[in-house]
Short mmCIF file of C-alpha atoms and ligand atoms in Angstrom, two decimals:
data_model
loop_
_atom_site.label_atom_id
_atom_site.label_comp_id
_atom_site.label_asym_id
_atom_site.label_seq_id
_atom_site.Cartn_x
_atom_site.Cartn_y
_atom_site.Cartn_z
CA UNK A 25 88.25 33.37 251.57
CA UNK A 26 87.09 33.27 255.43
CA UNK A 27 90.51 31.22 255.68
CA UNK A 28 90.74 31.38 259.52
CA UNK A 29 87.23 32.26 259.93
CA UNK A 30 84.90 34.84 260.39
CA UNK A 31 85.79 37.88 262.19
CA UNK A 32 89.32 36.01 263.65
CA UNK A 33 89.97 38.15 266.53
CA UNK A 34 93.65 38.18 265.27
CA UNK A 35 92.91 39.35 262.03
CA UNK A 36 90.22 42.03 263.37
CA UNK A 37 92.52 43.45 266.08
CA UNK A 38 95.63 43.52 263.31
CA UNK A 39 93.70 45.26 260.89
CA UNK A 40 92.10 48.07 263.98
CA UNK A 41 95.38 48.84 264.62
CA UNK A 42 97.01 49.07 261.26
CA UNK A 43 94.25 51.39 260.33
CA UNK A 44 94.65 53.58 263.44
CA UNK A 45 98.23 53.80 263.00
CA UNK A 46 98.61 54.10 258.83
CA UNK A 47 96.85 53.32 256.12
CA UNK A 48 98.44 54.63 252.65
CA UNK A 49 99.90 53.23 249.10
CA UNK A 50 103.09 51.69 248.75
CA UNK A 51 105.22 54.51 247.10
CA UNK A 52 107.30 54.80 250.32
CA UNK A 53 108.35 51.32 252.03
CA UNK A 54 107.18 50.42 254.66
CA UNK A 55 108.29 47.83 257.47
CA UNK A 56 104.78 45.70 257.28
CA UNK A 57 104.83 44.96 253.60
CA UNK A 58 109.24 43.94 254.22
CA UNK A 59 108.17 41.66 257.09
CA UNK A 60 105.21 39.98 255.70
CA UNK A 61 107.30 39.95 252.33
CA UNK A 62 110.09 37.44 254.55
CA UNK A 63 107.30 36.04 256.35
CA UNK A 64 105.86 34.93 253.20
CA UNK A 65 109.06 33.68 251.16
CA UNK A 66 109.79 31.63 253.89
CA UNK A 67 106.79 29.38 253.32
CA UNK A 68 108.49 28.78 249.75
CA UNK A 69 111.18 26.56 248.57
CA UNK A 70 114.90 27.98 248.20
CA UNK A 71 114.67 29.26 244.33
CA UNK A 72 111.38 31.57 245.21
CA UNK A 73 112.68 34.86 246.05
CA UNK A 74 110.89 37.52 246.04
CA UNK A 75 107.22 38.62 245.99
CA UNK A 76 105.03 41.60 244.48
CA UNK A 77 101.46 42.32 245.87
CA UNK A 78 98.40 43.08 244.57
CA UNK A 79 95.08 43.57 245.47
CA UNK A 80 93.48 40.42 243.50
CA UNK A 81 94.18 36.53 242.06
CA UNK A 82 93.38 38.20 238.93
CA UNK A 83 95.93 40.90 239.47
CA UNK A 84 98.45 38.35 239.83
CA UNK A 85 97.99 36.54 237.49
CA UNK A 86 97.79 39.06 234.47
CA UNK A 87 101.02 40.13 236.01
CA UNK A 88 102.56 36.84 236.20
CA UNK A 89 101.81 36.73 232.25
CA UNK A 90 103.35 40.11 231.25
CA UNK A 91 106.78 38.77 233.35
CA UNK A 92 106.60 35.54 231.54
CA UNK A 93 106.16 37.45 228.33
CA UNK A 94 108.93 39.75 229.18
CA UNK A 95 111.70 36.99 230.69
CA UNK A 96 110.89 34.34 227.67
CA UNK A 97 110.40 36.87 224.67
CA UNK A 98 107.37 34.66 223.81
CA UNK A 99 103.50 34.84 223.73
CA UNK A 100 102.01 31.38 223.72
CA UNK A 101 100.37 30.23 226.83
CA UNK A 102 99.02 26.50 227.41
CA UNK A 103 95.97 26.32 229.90
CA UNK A 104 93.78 23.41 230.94
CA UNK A 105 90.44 22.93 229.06
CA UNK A 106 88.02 24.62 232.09
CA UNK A 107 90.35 26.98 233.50
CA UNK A 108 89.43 29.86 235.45
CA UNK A 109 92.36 32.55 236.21
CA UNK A 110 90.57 35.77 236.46
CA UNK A 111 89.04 39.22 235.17
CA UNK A 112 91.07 40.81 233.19
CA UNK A 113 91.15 41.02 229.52
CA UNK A 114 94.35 39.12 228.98
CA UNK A 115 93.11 36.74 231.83
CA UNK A 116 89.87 36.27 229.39
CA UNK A 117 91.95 34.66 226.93
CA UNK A 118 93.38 32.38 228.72
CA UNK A 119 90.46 31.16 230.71
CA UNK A 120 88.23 28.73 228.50
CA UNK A 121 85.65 28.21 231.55
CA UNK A 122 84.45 32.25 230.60
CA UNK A 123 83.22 30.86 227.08
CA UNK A 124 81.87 34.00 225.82
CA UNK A 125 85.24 35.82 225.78
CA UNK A 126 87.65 32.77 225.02
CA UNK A 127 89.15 32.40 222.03
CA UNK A 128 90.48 35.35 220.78
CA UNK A 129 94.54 34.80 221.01
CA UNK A 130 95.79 32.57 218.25
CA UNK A 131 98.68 31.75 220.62
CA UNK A 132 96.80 30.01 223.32
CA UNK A 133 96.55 26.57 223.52
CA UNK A 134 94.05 24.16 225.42
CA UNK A 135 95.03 21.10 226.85
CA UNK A 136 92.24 18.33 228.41
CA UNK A 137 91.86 17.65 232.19
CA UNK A 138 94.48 15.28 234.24
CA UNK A 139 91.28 12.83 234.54
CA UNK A 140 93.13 9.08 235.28
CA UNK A 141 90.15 8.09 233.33
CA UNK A 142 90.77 10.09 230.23
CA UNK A 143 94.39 8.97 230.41
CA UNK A 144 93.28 4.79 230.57
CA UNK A 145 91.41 5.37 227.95
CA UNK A 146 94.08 6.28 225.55
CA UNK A 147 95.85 3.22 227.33
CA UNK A 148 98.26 5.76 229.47
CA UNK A 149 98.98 6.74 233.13
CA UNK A 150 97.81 10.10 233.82
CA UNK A 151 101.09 11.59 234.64
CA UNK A 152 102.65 10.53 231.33
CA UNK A 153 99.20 11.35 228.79
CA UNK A 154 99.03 14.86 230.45
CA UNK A 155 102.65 15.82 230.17
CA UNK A 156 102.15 14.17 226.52
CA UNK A 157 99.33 16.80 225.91
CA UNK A 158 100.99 19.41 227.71
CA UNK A 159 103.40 18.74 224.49
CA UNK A 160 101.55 18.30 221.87
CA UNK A 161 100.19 22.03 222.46
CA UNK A 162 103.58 23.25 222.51
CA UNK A 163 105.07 21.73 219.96
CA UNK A 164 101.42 23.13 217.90
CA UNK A 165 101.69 26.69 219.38
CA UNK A 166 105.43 26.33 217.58
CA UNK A 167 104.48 24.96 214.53
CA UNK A 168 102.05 27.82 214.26
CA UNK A 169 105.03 30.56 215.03
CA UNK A 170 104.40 31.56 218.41
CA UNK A 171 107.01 31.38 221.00
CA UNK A 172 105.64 29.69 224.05
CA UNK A 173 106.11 32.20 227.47
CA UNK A 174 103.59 29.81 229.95
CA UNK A 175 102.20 26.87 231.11
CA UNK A 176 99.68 28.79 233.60
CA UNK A 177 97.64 25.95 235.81
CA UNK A 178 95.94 25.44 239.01
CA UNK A 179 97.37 22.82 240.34
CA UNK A 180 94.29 21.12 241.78
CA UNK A 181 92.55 21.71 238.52
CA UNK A 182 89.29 23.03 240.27
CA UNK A 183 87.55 24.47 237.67
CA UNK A 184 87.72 21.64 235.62
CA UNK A 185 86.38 19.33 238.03
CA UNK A 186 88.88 18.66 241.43
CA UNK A 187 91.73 16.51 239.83
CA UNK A 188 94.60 16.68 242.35
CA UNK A 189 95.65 13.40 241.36
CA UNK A 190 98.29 11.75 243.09
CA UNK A 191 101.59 13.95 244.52
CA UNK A 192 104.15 13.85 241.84
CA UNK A 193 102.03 13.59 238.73
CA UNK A 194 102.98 16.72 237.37
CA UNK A 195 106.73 16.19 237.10
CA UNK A 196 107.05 14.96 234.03
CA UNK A 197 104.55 18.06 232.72
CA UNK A 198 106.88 20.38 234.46
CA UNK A 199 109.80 18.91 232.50
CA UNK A 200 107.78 19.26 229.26
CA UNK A 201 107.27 23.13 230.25
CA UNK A 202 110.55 23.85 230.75
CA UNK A 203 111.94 21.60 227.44
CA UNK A 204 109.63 24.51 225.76
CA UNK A 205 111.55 26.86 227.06
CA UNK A 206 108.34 28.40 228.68
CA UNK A 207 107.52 28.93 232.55
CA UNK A 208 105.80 27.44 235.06
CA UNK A 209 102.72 29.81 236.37
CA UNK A 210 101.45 27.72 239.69
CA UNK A 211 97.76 29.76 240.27
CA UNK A 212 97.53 28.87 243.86
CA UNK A 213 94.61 30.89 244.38
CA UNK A 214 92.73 27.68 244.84
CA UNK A 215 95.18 24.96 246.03
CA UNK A 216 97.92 27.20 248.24
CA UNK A 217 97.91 28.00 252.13
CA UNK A 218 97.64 24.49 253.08
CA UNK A 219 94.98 23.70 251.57
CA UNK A 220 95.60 20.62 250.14
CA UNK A 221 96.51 19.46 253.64
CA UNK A 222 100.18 18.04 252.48
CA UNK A 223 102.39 21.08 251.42
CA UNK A 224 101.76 24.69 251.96
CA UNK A 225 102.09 25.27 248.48
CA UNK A 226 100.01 23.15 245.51
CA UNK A 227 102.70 22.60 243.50
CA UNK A 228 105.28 21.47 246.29
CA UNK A 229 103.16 18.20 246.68
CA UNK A 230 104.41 17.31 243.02
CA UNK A 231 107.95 18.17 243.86
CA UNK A 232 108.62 20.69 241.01
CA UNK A 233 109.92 24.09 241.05
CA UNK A 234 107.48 26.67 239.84
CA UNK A 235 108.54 29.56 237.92
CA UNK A 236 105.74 32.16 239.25
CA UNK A 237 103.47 31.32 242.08
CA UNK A 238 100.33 33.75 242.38
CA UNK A 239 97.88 33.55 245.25
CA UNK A 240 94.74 35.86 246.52
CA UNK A 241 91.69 34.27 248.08
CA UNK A 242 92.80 33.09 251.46
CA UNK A 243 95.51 35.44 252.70
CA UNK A 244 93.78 38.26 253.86
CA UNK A 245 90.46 36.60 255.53
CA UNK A 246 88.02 38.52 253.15
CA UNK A 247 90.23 41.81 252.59
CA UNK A 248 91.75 42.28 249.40
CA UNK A 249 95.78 41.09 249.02
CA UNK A 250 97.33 38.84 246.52
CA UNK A 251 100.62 38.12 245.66
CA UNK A 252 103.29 37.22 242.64
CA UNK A 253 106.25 35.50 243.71
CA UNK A 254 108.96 33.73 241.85
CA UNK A 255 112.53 33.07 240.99
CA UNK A 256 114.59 35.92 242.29
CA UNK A 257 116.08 36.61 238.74
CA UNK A 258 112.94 36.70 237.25
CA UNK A 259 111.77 39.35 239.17
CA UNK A 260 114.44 41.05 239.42
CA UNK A 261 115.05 41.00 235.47
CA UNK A 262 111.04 42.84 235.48
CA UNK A 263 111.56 44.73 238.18
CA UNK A 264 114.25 46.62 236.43
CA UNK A 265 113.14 46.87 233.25
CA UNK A 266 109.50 47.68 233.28
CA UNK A 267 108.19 50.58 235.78
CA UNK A 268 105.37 49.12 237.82
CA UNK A 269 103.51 51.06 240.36
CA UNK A 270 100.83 49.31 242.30
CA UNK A 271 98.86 52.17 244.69
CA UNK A 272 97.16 49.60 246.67
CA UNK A 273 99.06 46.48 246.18
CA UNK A 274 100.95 45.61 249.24
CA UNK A 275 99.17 48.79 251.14
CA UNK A 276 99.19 48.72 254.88
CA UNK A 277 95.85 47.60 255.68
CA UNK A 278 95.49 44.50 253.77
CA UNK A 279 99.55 43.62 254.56
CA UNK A 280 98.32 43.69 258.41
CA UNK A 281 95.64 41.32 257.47
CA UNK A 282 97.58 38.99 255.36
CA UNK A 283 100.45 39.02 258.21
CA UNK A 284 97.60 38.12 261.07
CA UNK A 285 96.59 35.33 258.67
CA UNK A 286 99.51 33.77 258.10
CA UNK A 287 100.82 33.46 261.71
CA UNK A 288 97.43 32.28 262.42
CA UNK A 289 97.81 29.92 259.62
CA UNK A 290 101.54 28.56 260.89
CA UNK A 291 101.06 29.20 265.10
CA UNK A 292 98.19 26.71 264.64
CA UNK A 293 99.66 24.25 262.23
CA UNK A 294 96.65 24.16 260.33
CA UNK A 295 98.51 22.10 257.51
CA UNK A 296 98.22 19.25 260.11
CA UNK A 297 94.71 20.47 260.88
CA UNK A 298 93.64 20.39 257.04
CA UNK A 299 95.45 16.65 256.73
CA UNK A 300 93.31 15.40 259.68
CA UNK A 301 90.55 17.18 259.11
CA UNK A 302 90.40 16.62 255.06
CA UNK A 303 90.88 13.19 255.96
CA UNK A 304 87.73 12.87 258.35
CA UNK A 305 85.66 14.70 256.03
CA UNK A 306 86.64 12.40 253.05
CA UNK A 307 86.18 9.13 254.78
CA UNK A 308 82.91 10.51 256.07
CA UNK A 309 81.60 11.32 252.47
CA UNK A 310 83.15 8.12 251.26
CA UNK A 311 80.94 6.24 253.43
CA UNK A 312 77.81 8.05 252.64
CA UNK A 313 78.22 7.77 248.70
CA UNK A 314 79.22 4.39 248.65
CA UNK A 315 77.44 2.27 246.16
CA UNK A 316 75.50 4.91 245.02
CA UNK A 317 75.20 4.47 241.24
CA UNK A 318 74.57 8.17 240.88
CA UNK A 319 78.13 9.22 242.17
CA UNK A 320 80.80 8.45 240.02
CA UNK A 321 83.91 9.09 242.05
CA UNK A 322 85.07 11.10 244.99
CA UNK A 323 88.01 13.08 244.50
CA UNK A 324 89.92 15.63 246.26
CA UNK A 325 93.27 16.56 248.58
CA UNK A 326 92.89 18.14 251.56
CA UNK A 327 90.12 20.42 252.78
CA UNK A 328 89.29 20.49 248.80
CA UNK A 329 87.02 17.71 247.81
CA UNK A 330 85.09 17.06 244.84
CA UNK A 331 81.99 14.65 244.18
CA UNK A 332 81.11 13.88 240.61
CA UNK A 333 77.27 13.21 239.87
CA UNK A 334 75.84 11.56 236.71
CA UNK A 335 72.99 10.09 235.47
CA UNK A 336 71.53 6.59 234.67
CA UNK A 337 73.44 6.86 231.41
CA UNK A 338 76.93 7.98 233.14
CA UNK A 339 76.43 11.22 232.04
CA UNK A 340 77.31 14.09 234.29
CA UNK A 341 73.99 15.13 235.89
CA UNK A 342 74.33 18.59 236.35
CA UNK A 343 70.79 19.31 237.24
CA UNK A 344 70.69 16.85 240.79
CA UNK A 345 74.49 18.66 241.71
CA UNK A 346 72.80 22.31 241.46
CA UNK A 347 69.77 20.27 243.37
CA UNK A 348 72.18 18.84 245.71
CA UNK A 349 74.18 22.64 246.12
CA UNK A 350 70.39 24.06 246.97
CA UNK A 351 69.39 21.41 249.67
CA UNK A 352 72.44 22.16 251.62
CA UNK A 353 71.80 25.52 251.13
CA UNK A 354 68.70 25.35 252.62
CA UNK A 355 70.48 23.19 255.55
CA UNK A 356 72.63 26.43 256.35
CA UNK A 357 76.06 24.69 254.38
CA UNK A 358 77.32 26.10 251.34
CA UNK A 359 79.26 24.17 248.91
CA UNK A 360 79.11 25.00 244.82
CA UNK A 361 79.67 22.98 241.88
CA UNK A 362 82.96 22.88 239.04
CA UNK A 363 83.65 21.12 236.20
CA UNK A 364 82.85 20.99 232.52
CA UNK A 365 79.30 19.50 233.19
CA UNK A 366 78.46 21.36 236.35
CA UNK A 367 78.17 18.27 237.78
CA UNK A 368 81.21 18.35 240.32
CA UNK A 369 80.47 19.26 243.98
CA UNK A 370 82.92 21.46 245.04
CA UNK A 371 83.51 21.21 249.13
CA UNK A 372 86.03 23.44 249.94
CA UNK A 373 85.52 24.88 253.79
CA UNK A 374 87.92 26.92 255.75
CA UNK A 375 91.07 26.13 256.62
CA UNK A 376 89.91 25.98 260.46
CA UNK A 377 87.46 23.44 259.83
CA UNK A 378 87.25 21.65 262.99
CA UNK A 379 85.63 17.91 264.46
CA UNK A 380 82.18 19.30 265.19
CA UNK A 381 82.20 21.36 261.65
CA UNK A 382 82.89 17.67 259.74
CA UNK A 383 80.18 16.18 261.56
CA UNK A 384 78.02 18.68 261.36
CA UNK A 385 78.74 18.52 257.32
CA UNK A 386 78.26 14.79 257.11
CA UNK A 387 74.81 14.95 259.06
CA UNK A 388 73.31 17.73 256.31
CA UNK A 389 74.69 15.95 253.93
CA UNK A 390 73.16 12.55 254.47
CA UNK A 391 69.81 14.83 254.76
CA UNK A 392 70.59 16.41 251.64
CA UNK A 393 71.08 12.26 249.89
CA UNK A 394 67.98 11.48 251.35
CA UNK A 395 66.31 14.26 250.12
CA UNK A 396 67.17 13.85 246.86
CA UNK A 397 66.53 10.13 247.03
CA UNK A 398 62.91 10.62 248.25
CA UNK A 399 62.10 13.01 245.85
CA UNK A 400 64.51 12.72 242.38
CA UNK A 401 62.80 15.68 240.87
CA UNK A 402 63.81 18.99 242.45
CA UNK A 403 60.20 20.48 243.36
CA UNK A 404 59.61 23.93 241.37
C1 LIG B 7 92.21 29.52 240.12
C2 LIG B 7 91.83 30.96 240.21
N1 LIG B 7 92.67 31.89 239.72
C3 LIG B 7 92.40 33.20 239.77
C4 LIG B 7 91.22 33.66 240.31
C5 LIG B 7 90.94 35.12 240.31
O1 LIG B 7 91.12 35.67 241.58
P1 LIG B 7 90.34 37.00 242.00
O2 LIG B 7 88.88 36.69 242.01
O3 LIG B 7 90.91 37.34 243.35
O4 LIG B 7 90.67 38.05 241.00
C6 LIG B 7 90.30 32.74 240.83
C7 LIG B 7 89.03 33.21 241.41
O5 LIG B 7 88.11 32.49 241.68
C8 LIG B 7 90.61 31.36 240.77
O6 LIG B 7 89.78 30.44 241.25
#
């Protein structure tokens, strides 16, 4: 969220004197919200067009659903196994990673994570067995008389464990989608703004066209903007048809904020900055978790890296992660944990992770591996 850091001067000073000037809904247009609106679209490919705001990922995304709904005349909505898109009831139902309230719409459908080791197992490449499951719950969802409206995915699959896989794997999914007659949803709540370090977009890297894009987390530095965009005649098609007032969304506050960002974001290339930096900070835990039999693979794009811990029997060792997440607590780093087992560490710093911030990483993390390797048991 801290995407260009804590208390950016940029951001600060953008946001002082948006509030001293005006700070109101969005009933009346105003020339903030039309220039960070170009600003923004520019950052897309050609058939992205135009852009709605609102004040959350979650936001988004539930609206991202009702325009699928409305421009496909369907329902159905296919969503990876340990998805995570938000708070909202319809959100609920298609996010399997909030067990207690999944479940509950007959036309969603759950497909397994892009894991290349899933995918050998069945004796397939993981581009090909995922758009092959991507199918199967399609062609299911039809079978059972629901109209499909959605793929909706993240396309760094964080929640279910950090599976970026390599650029281009999802074409062939895409293709699937769209044979279905159902849209693309890219959430790049997690994987957009450069954060993957090769495109400023997730699902650019796998050179496809998403339908509807949504974002949140990092484009307001810790104040609350999101954003829909997509294919100009989608929107436009909603825009006409259903009313839709947002009081907040797009207000002039958090626009000032997201605009500060995002020149931040592009004056200092920080794409290039996440590549180089991403890369430092994978060879460095590379090195460190080599040969380790209790880490079972290292995966990740960018500034978005994921280590996967498991126990003498290969199973995923959920307990030494959280122990792992707690030492470099304790060492003043935060990092978290994803994935079906808990057992994924999730390293995701800001976007202006620097030289000195890798290093200091890699030092509190070899701490943190010693710790743990003195003393297996977490003391109580
Ligand atoms: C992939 C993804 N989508 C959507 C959301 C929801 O965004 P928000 O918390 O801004 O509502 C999140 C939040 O963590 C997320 O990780």
């Amino acid at each position: 969220v801290a995407s260009v850091g804590h208390a950016n001067p940029e951001v600060v000073e953008a946001v002082r004197a948006q509030m001293s000037r005006l700070s109101t809904h969005t009933r009346y247009l105003q020339r903030g919200v039309v220039e960070f609106a170009e600003q923004l679209l520019a950052t897309f490919p050609a058939h992205i067009g135009h852009v709605m705001f609102t004040n959350s990922g979650s936001e988004a995304n539930d609206l991202a659903l009702r325009v699928a709904r409305t421009w496909t005349g369907g329902t159905g909505v296919v969503v990876t196994a340990e998805a995570y898109h938000g708070t909202t009831d319809l959100l609920a139902t298609v996010s399997p990673s909030v067990h207690a309230t999944f479940g509950t719409d007959p036309g969603v459908r759950v497909v397994p994570r892009p894991s290349a080791r899933l995918a050998a197992a069945a004796g397939q490449e993981v581009g090909d067995w995922f758009a092959d499951q991507v199918d199967a719950a399609f062609q299911d969802m039809r079978a059972h008389g629901t109209v499909p409206s959605a793929f909706l995915a993240d396309s760094i699959f964080s929640s279910d464990g950090i599976y970026p896989n390599a650029p281009g794997f999802l074409k062939k999914t895409i293709d699937v989608v769209h044979g279905h007659g159902a849209l693309f949803i890219s959430d790049e709540v997690q994987p957009g703004y450069t954060r993957t370090g090769e495109t400023f977009w997730g699902f650019m890297r796998h050179g496809v066209e998403a339908d509807l894009v949504t974002c949140g987390k990092p484009m307001g530095n810790g104040l609350p903007v999101a954003a829909l965009a997509g294919r100009a005649e989608v929107l436009a098609r909603f825009g006409r048809d259903v009313p839709y007032f947002n009081t907040f969304g797009g207000s002039s506050v958090p626009i000032a904020a997201a605009q500060a960002v995002l020149t931040f974001v592009q004056r200092e290339d920080l794409l290039a900055s996440v590549h180089r930096t991403g890369t430092a900070l994978r060879d460095g835990i590379d090195a460190l978790t080599a040969g380790r039999p209790d880490v079972d693979e290292v995966r990740g794009a960018g500034l978005y890296l994921g280590v996967e811990l498991v126990d003498a029997a290969d199973a995923p060792d959920s307990a030494t992660a959280l122990r792992v997440v707690n030492e470099m607590r304790r060492r003043h780093v935060l990092i978290s944990v994803a994935g079906q087992g808990n057992n994924v560490l999730k390293i995701r710093p800001p976007l202006v992770f620097g030289d000195a911030e890798v290093a200091t990483f890699l030092d509190r993390f070899a701490d943190t591996l010693d710790a743990v390797d003195r003393h297996p048991r977490s003391p109580r």
